[in-house]
XYZ file of C-alpha atoms in Angstrom:
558
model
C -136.877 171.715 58.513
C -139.460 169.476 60.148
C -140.517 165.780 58.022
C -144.297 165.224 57.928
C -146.465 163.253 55.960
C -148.506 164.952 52.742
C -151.821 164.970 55.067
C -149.998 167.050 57.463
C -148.284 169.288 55.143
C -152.156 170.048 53.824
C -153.175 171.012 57.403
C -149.950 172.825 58.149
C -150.579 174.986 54.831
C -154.297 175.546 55.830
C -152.693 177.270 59.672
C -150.215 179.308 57.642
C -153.208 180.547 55.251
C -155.535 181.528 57.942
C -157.821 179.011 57.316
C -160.666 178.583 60.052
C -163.329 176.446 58.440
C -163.223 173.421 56.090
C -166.447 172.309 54.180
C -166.091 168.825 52.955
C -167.390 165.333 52.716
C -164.966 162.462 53.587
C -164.451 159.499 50.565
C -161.718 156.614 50.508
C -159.093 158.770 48.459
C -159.169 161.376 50.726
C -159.346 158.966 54.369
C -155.731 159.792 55.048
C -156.771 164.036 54.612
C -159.531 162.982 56.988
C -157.546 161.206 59.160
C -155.237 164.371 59.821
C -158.282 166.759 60.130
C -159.494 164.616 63.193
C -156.138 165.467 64.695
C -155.528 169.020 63.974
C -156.876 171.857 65.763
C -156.154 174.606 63.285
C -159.487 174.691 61.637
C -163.167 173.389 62.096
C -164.496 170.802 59.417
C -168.032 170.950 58.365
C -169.613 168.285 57.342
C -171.539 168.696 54.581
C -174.449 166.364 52.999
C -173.334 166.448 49.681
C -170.041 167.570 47.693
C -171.772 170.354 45.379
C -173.004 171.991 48.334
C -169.305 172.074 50.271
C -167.984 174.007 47.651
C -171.081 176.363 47.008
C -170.973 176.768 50.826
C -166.862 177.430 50.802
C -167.923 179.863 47.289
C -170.500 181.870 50.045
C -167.988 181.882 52.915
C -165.739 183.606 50.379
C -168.056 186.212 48.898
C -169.300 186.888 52.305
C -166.113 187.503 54.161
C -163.603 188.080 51.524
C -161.220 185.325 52.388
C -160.418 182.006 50.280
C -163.027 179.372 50.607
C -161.519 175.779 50.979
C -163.352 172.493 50.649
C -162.239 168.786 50.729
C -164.194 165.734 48.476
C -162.635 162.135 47.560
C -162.164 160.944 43.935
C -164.618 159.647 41.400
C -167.717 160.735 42.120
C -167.077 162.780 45.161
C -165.108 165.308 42.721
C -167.864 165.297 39.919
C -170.414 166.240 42.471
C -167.828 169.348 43.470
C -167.806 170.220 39.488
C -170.789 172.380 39.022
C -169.651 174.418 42.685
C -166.179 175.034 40.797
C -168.265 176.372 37.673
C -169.992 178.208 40.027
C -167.050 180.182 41.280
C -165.234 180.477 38.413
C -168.054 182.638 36.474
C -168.286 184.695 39.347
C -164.530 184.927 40.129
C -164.520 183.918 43.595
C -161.343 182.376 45.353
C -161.680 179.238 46.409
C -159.114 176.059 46.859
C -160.618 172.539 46.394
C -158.403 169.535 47.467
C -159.765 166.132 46.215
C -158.292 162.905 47.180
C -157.136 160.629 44.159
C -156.373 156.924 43.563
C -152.697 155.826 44.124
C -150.337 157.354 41.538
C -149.648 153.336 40.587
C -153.323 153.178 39.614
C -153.970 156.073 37.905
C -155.267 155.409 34.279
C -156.248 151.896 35.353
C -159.835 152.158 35.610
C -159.036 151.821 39.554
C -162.340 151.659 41.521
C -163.229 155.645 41.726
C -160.829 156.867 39.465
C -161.136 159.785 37.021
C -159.445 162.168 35.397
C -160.221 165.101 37.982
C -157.829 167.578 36.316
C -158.830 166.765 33.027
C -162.292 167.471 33.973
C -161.675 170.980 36.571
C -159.512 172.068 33.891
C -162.395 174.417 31.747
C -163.683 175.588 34.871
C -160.668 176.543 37.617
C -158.072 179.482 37.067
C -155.846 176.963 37.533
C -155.111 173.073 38.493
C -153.030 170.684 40.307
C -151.876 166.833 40.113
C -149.601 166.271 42.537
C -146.966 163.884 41.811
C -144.673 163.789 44.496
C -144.823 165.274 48.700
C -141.593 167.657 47.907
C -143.583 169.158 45.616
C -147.018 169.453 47.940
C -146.178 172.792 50.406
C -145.005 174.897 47.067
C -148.085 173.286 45.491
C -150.337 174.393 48.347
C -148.802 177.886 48.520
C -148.926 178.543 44.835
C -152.794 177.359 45.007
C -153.713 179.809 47.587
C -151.892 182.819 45.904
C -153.327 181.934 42.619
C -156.711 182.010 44.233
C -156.905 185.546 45.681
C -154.497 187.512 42.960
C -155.190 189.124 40.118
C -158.911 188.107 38.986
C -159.789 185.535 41.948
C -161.017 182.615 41.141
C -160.781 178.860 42.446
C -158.268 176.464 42.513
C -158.077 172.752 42.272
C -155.379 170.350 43.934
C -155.851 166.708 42.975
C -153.501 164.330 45.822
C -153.124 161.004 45.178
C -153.597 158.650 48.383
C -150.674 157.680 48.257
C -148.701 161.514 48.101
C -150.934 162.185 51.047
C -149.015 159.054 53.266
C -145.640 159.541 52.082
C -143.032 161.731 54.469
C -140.970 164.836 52.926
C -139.933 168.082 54.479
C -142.182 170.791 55.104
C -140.993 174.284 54.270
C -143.588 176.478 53.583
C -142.563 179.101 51.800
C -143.159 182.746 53.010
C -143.383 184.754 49.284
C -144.419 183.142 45.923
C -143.046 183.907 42.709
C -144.499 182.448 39.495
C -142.830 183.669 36.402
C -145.691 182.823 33.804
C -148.345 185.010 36.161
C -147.614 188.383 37.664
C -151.036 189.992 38.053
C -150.417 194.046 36.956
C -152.052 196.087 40.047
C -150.634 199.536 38.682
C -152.839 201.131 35.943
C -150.780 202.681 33.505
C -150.056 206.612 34.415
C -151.045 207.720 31.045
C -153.735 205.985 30.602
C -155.357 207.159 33.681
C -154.729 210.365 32.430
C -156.101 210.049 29.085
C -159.497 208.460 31.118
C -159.392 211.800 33.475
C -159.212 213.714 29.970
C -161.923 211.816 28.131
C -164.471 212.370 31.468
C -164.093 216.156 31.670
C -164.609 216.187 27.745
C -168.256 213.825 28.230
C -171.418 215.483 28.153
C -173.480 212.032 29.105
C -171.255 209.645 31.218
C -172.253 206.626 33.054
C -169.995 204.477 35.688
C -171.114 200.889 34.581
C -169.586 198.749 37.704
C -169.345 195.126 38.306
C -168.304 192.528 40.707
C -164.674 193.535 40.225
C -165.589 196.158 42.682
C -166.570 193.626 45.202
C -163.684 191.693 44.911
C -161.263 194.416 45.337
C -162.876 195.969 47.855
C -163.371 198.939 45.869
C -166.850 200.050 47.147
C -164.962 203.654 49.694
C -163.235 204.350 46.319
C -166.080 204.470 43.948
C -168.461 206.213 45.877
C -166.085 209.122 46.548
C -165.749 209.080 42.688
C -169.401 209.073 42.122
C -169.811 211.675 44.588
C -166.825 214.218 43.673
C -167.965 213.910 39.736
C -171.944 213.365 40.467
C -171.749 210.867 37.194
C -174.542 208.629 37.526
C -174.132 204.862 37.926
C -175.519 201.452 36.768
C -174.691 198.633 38.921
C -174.990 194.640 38.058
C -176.713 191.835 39.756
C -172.952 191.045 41.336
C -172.124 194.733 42.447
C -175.337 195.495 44.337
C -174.158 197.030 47.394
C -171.227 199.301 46.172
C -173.244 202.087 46.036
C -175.907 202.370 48.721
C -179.172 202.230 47.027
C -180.153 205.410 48.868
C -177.884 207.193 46.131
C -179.914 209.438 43.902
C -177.146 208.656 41.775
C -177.287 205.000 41.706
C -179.818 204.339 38.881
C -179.893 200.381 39.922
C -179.200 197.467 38.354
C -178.677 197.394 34.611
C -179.297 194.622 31.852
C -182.168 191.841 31.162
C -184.199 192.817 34.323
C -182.466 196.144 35.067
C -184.320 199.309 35.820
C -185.942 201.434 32.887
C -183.615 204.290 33.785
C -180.490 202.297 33.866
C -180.836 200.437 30.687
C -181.729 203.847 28.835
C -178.791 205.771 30.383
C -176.278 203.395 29.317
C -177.634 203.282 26.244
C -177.417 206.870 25.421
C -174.129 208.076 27.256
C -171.306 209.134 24.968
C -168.645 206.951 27.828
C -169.056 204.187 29.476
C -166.859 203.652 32.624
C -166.834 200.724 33.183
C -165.669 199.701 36.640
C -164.795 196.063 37.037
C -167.467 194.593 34.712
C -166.917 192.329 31.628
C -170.019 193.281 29.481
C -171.902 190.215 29.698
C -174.608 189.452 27.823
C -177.511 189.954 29.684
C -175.940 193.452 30.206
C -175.006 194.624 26.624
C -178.122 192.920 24.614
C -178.101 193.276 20.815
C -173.865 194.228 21.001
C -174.495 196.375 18.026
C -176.986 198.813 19.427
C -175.259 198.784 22.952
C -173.495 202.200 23.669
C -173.400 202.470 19.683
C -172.452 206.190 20.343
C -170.313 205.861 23.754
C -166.212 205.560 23.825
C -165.485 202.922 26.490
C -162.884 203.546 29.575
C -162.265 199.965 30.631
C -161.033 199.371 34.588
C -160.022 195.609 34.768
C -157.381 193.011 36.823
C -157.563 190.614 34.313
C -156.446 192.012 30.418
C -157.744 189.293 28.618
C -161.288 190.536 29.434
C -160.753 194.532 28.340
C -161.762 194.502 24.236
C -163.174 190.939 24.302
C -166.726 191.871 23.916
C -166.389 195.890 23.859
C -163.979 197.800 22.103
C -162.122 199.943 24.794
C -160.427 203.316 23.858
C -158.883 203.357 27.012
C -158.043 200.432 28.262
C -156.731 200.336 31.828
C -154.952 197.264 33.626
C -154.693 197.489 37.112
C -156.084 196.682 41.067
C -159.164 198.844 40.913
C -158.862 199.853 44.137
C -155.408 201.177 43.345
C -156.874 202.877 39.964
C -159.379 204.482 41.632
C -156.940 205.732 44.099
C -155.232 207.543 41.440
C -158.651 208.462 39.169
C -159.746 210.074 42.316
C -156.384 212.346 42.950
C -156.322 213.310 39.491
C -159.947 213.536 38.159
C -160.648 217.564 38.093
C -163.484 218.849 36.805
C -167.074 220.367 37.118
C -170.050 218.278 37.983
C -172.011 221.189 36.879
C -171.566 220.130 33.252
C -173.407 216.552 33.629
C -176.612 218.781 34.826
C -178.629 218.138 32.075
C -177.498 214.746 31.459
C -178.719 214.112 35.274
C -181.783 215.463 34.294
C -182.828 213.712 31.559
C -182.096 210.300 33.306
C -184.359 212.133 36.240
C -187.340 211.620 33.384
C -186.256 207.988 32.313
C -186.470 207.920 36.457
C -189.976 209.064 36.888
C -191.353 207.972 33.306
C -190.966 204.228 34.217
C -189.864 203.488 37.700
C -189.483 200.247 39.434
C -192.775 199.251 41.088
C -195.436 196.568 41.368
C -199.249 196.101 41.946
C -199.732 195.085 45.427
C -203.097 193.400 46.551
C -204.477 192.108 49.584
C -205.768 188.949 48.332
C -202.165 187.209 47.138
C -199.085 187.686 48.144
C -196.755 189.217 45.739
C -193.371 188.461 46.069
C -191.988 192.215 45.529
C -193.704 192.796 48.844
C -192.018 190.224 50.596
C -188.721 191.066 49.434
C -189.630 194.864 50.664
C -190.495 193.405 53.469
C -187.688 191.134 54.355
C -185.365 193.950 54.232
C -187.597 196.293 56.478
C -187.623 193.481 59.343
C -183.903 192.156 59.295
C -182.450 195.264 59.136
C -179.637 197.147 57.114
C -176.594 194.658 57.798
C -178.143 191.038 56.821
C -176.563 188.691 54.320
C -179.234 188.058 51.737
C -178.630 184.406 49.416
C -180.327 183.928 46.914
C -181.157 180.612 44.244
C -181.151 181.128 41.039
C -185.177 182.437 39.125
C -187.623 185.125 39.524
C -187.101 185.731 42.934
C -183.187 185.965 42.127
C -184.365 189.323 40.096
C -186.998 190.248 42.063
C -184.275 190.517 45.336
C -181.993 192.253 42.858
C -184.818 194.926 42.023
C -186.594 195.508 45.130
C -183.750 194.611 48.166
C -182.247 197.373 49.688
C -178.262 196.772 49.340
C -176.275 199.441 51.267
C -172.614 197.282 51.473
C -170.684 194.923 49.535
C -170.457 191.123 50.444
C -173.811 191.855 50.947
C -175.919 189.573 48.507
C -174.698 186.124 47.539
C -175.732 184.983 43.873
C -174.833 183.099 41.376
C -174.546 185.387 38.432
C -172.701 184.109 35.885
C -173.426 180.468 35.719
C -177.237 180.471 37.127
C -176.671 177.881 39.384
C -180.097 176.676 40.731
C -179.594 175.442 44.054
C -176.899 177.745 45.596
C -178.889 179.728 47.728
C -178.806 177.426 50.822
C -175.658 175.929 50.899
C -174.091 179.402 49.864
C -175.797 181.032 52.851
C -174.760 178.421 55.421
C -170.997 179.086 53.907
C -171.976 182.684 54.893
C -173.393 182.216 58.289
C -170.038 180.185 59.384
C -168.163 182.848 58.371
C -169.750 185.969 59.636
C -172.125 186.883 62.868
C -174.989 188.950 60.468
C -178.111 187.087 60.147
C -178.362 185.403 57.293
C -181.324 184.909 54.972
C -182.310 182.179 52.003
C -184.229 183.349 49.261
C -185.336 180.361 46.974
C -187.770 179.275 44.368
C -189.699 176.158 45.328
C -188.102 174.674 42.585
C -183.943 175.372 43.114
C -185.058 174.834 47.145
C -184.758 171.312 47.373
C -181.757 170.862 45.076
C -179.793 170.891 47.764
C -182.663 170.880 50.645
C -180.610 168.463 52.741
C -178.112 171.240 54.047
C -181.128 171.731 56.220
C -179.544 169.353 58.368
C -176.153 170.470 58.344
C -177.405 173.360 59.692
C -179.467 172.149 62.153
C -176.170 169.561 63.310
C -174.104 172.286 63.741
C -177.117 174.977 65.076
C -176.820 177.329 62.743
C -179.565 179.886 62.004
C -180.471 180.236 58.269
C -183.551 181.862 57.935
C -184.771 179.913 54.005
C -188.009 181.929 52.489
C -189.301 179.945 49.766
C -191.140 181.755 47.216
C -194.131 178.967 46.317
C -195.412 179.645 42.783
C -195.479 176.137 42.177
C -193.808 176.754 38.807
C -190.073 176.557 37.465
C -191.173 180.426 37.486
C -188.426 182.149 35.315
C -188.763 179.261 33.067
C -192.522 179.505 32.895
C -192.120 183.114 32.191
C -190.388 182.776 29.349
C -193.154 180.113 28.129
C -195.758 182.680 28.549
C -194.199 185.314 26.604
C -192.414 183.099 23.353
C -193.819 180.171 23.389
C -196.938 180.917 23.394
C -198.324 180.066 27.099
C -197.262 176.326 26.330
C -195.902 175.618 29.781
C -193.865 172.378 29.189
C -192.349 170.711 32.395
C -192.217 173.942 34.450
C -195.581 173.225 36.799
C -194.813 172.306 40.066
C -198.374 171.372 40.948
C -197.239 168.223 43.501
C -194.927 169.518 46.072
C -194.065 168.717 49.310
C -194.664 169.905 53.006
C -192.149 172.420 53.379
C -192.518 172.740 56.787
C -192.348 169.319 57.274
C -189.541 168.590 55.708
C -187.615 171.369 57.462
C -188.757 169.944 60.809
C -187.439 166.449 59.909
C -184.045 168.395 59.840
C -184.074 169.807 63.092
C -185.534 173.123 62.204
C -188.685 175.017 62.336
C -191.185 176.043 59.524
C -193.674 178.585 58.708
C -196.225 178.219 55.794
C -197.758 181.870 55.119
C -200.293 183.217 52.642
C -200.788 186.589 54.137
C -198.784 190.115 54.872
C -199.287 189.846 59.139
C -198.590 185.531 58.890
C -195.107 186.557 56.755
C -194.222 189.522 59.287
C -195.263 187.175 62.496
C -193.207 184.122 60.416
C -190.084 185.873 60.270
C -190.095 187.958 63.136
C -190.607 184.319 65.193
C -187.587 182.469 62.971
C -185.102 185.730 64.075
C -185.469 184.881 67.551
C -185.199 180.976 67.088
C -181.436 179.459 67.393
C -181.815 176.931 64.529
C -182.643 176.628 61.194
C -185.849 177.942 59.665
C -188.129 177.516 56.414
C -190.595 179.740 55.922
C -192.694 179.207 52.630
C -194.456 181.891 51.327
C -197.433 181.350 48.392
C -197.245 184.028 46.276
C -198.909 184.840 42.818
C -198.291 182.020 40.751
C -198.152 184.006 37.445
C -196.397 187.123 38.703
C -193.623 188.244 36.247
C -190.310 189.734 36.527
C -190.477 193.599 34.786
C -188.546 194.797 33.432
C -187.118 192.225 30.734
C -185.331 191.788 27.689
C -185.674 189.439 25.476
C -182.681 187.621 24.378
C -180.831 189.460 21.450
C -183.207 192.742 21.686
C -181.519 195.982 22.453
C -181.166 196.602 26.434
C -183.597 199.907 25.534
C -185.725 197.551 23.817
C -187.594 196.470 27.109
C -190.976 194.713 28.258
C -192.301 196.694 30.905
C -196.002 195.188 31.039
């Protein structure tokens, strides 16, 4: 059993997880963590120009390759900055491990310069937290962290280290298998209760499959579409499952809820079960909860128990890896898709009655065009970020999403300014090109990853849609309250392509179909970092939509 220091045992840890890339930004508290990265060759530190973007750029290495994100900060203010990324990850369940450095264990609750109560603070937002008291303690710490992370219901994981636990010397045993007896994630669904589900889908004359980001995360996508294509039961996906199904599938109906397609929102509304795949019934999919699926019984696929009957009452509840439920669901399910006929054909109307579209022009770009378009020039296999707005939905309604991992958003919290940083997490962890989709407003949140890209020459293609408005806010000032369009006009901006060139990069500013094509076409090719801005219709709105509290049938479509 080999003595190292706590820095070492936090770089040893890292080799035995598979870790290849660190995002982080270096602080006093964590110098000693620093001091061991510069002498390890396990894994490749990125610098990073601020703290919220390592950890939204370790959030979009995870989504993108499946694999736990890790990101270092220092104490203080270095670990607030990290707070809203941890937020971030833990509405989307995404595994992720931040280490922050902390004052001395003698100074703690001193008022010591940089010192807060990090674990206090990550507590609300992190599956689960760390203060590490002693070295001993550190490898189980670090092992525990890691399985926490990717188990059950991922999610991220903090580990506050004291400077002075990262000098001291203790033995290093890193231990192979972890058992925790206060969390043993249940991957088995129950045998009956899959059987009960099989029962209650042959009986349904109007099922949907609702599925959500659990899919992604349990790499579910094989599973369900041999499901959706044995039973031909139509399916809704959310903004976070795009990609399960291909969106090729007459059977995929698109993406339900607030901006969710006519079709979608009106089949789950009228089924008699909802099968729900992975998906907690969030609000901006369920609306006015006492008109959604008033006349539907509810099979309910979850990891995580606590989130089966906690908005939606489930009749058949079933805990369990999805992937391994759906193994069973799809040995067992027997029946004939025959009977679902008429059910298919009366979302077929809902189909053609209202379907997704827009009114193109030649005189102004509109920004459903350039997401069309976009997809038609990168090709089938490109990672797609996106910020948080209009153009969030408007990627979500017009993108073609054919695979999982495929689009990187921030879904449950609405984090404006993940896009970039969450891309450049993607584009260190996969070969794919990768592309930016921002508002001109979330853009330059975090606009100074430009130049982390451009220091380590990596090629993130950013389109910023230019409305010059806080656009999603703006729409909801033009339709209640009354056109009065407080603080959302974005009137004074700055030279995008400037600014992108005093990173490093290149930038495009476009205002027609052929500049946009030639724009992107030209920032494919290039080796670096790109911005290209696109002016689009300024008062362009995202259709369908919702209003808050309304019924999801109960839609704006004009």
């Amino acid at each position: 059993m080999k003595k190292l220091n706590g820095s070492q045992m936090i770089s040893e840890a890292l080799k035995h997880e598979g870790v290849s890339v660190v995002f982080g930004y270096p602080g006093g508290a964590a110098l000693n963590i620093y001091d061991e990265t510069y002498k390890q060759n396990y894994f490749t530190h990125i610098l990073t120009r601020h703290e919220q973007a390592a950890v939204h750029a370790a959030d979009g290495y995870a989504r993108a390759t499946g694999k736990v994100g890790v990101a270092f900060v220092t104490s203080g203010p270095g670990f607030t900055n990290a707070v809203t990324g941890l937020a971030t990850a833990y509405a989307d369940s995404i595994p992720l491990v931040l280490i922050s450095g902390q004052v001395a264990l003698p100074l703690i609750g001193t008022d010591a310069f940089q010192e807060i109560d990090a674990v206090g603070i990550s507590r609300p937002c992190v599956k689960h937290n760390f203060l590490v008291k002693t070295v001993d303690e550190l490898p189980l710490v670090l092992k525990q962290a890691f399985y926490i992370a990717r188990s059950g219901r991922p999610g991220p994981v903090h580990i506050d280290i004291p400077k002075d636990v990262t000098a001291a010397i203790g033995e290093f045993k890193y231990p192979d298998e972890i058992k925790m007896q206060t969390y043993k994630p249940n991957t088995k669904g129950h045998p009956n209760q899959i059987k009960k589900a099989c029962e209650a889908i042959a009986k349904s004359k109007k099922p949907i499959v609702y599925i959500g980001g659990g899919a992604v995360s349990s790499n579910s996508s094989d599973e369900i579409r041999k499901f959706i294509s044995k039973t031909k039961i139509p399916a809704v996906e959310t903004l976070m499952a795009l990609g399960v199904l291909r969106s090729d599938d007459e059977l995929n109906l698109g993406m339900v809820g607030m901006h969710g397609s006519y079709a979608a929102n009106m089949a789950l509304s009228e089924a008699d079960l909802i099968i729900c795949f992975g998906a907690r019934f969030d609000d901006r999919v369920t609306g006015k909860l006492s008109e959604f699926g008033k006349n539907a019984k509810v099979i309910h696929v979850d990891i995580d128990p606590s989130s089966i009957g906690k908005i939606v009452n489930a009749e058949f509840p079933i805990v369990g890896d999805l992937k391994n439920v759906m193994i069973e669901l799809n040995n067992k399910i027997d029946l004939d898709p025959a009977n679902f006929a008429s059910w298919r054909d009366q979302i077929k109307i809902y189909e053609n009655l209202h379907p997704l579209c827009f009114k193109d022009s030649d005189d102004v770009l509109k920004p459903q065009w350039v997401v069309q378009n976009i997809a038609n020039i990168v090709g089938d296999d490109a990672i797609i970020a996106t910020d948080v707005g209009q153009h969030q939905m408007w990627v979500a309604q017009f993108y073609p999403f054919n695979h999982p991992r495929q689009l990187l958003t921030s879904g449950g919290l609405g984090t404006m300014g993940f896009g970039l940083p969450s891309a450049m997490g993607a584009a260190f962890g996969s070969d794919k090109p990768v592309i930016a989709v921002s508002g001109d407003g979330g853009f330059l949140m975090n606009v100074q990853e430009l130049m982390t890209l451009s220091a380590n020459k990596k090629r993130v293609i950013n389109i910023v849609l230019n409305n010059n408005f806080l656009g999603m806010v703006r729409q909801w000032q033009t339709f209640f309250y009354g056109g009065r369009y407080s603080n959302t006009d974005l009137e004074l901006q700055p030279d995008f392509v400037k600014v992108c060139e005093g990173f490093g990069g290149i930038g495009f500013s476009v205002e027609t179909k052929d500049e946009f094509k030639k724009a992107l076409q030209t920032a494919l090719k290039s080796d670096t970092v790109s911005v290209i801005e696109v002016k689009i219709d300024r008062f362009e709105n995202v259709l369908p939509m919702v209003p808050a509290g309304a019924a999801i049938y109960n839609m704006i479509l004009e």
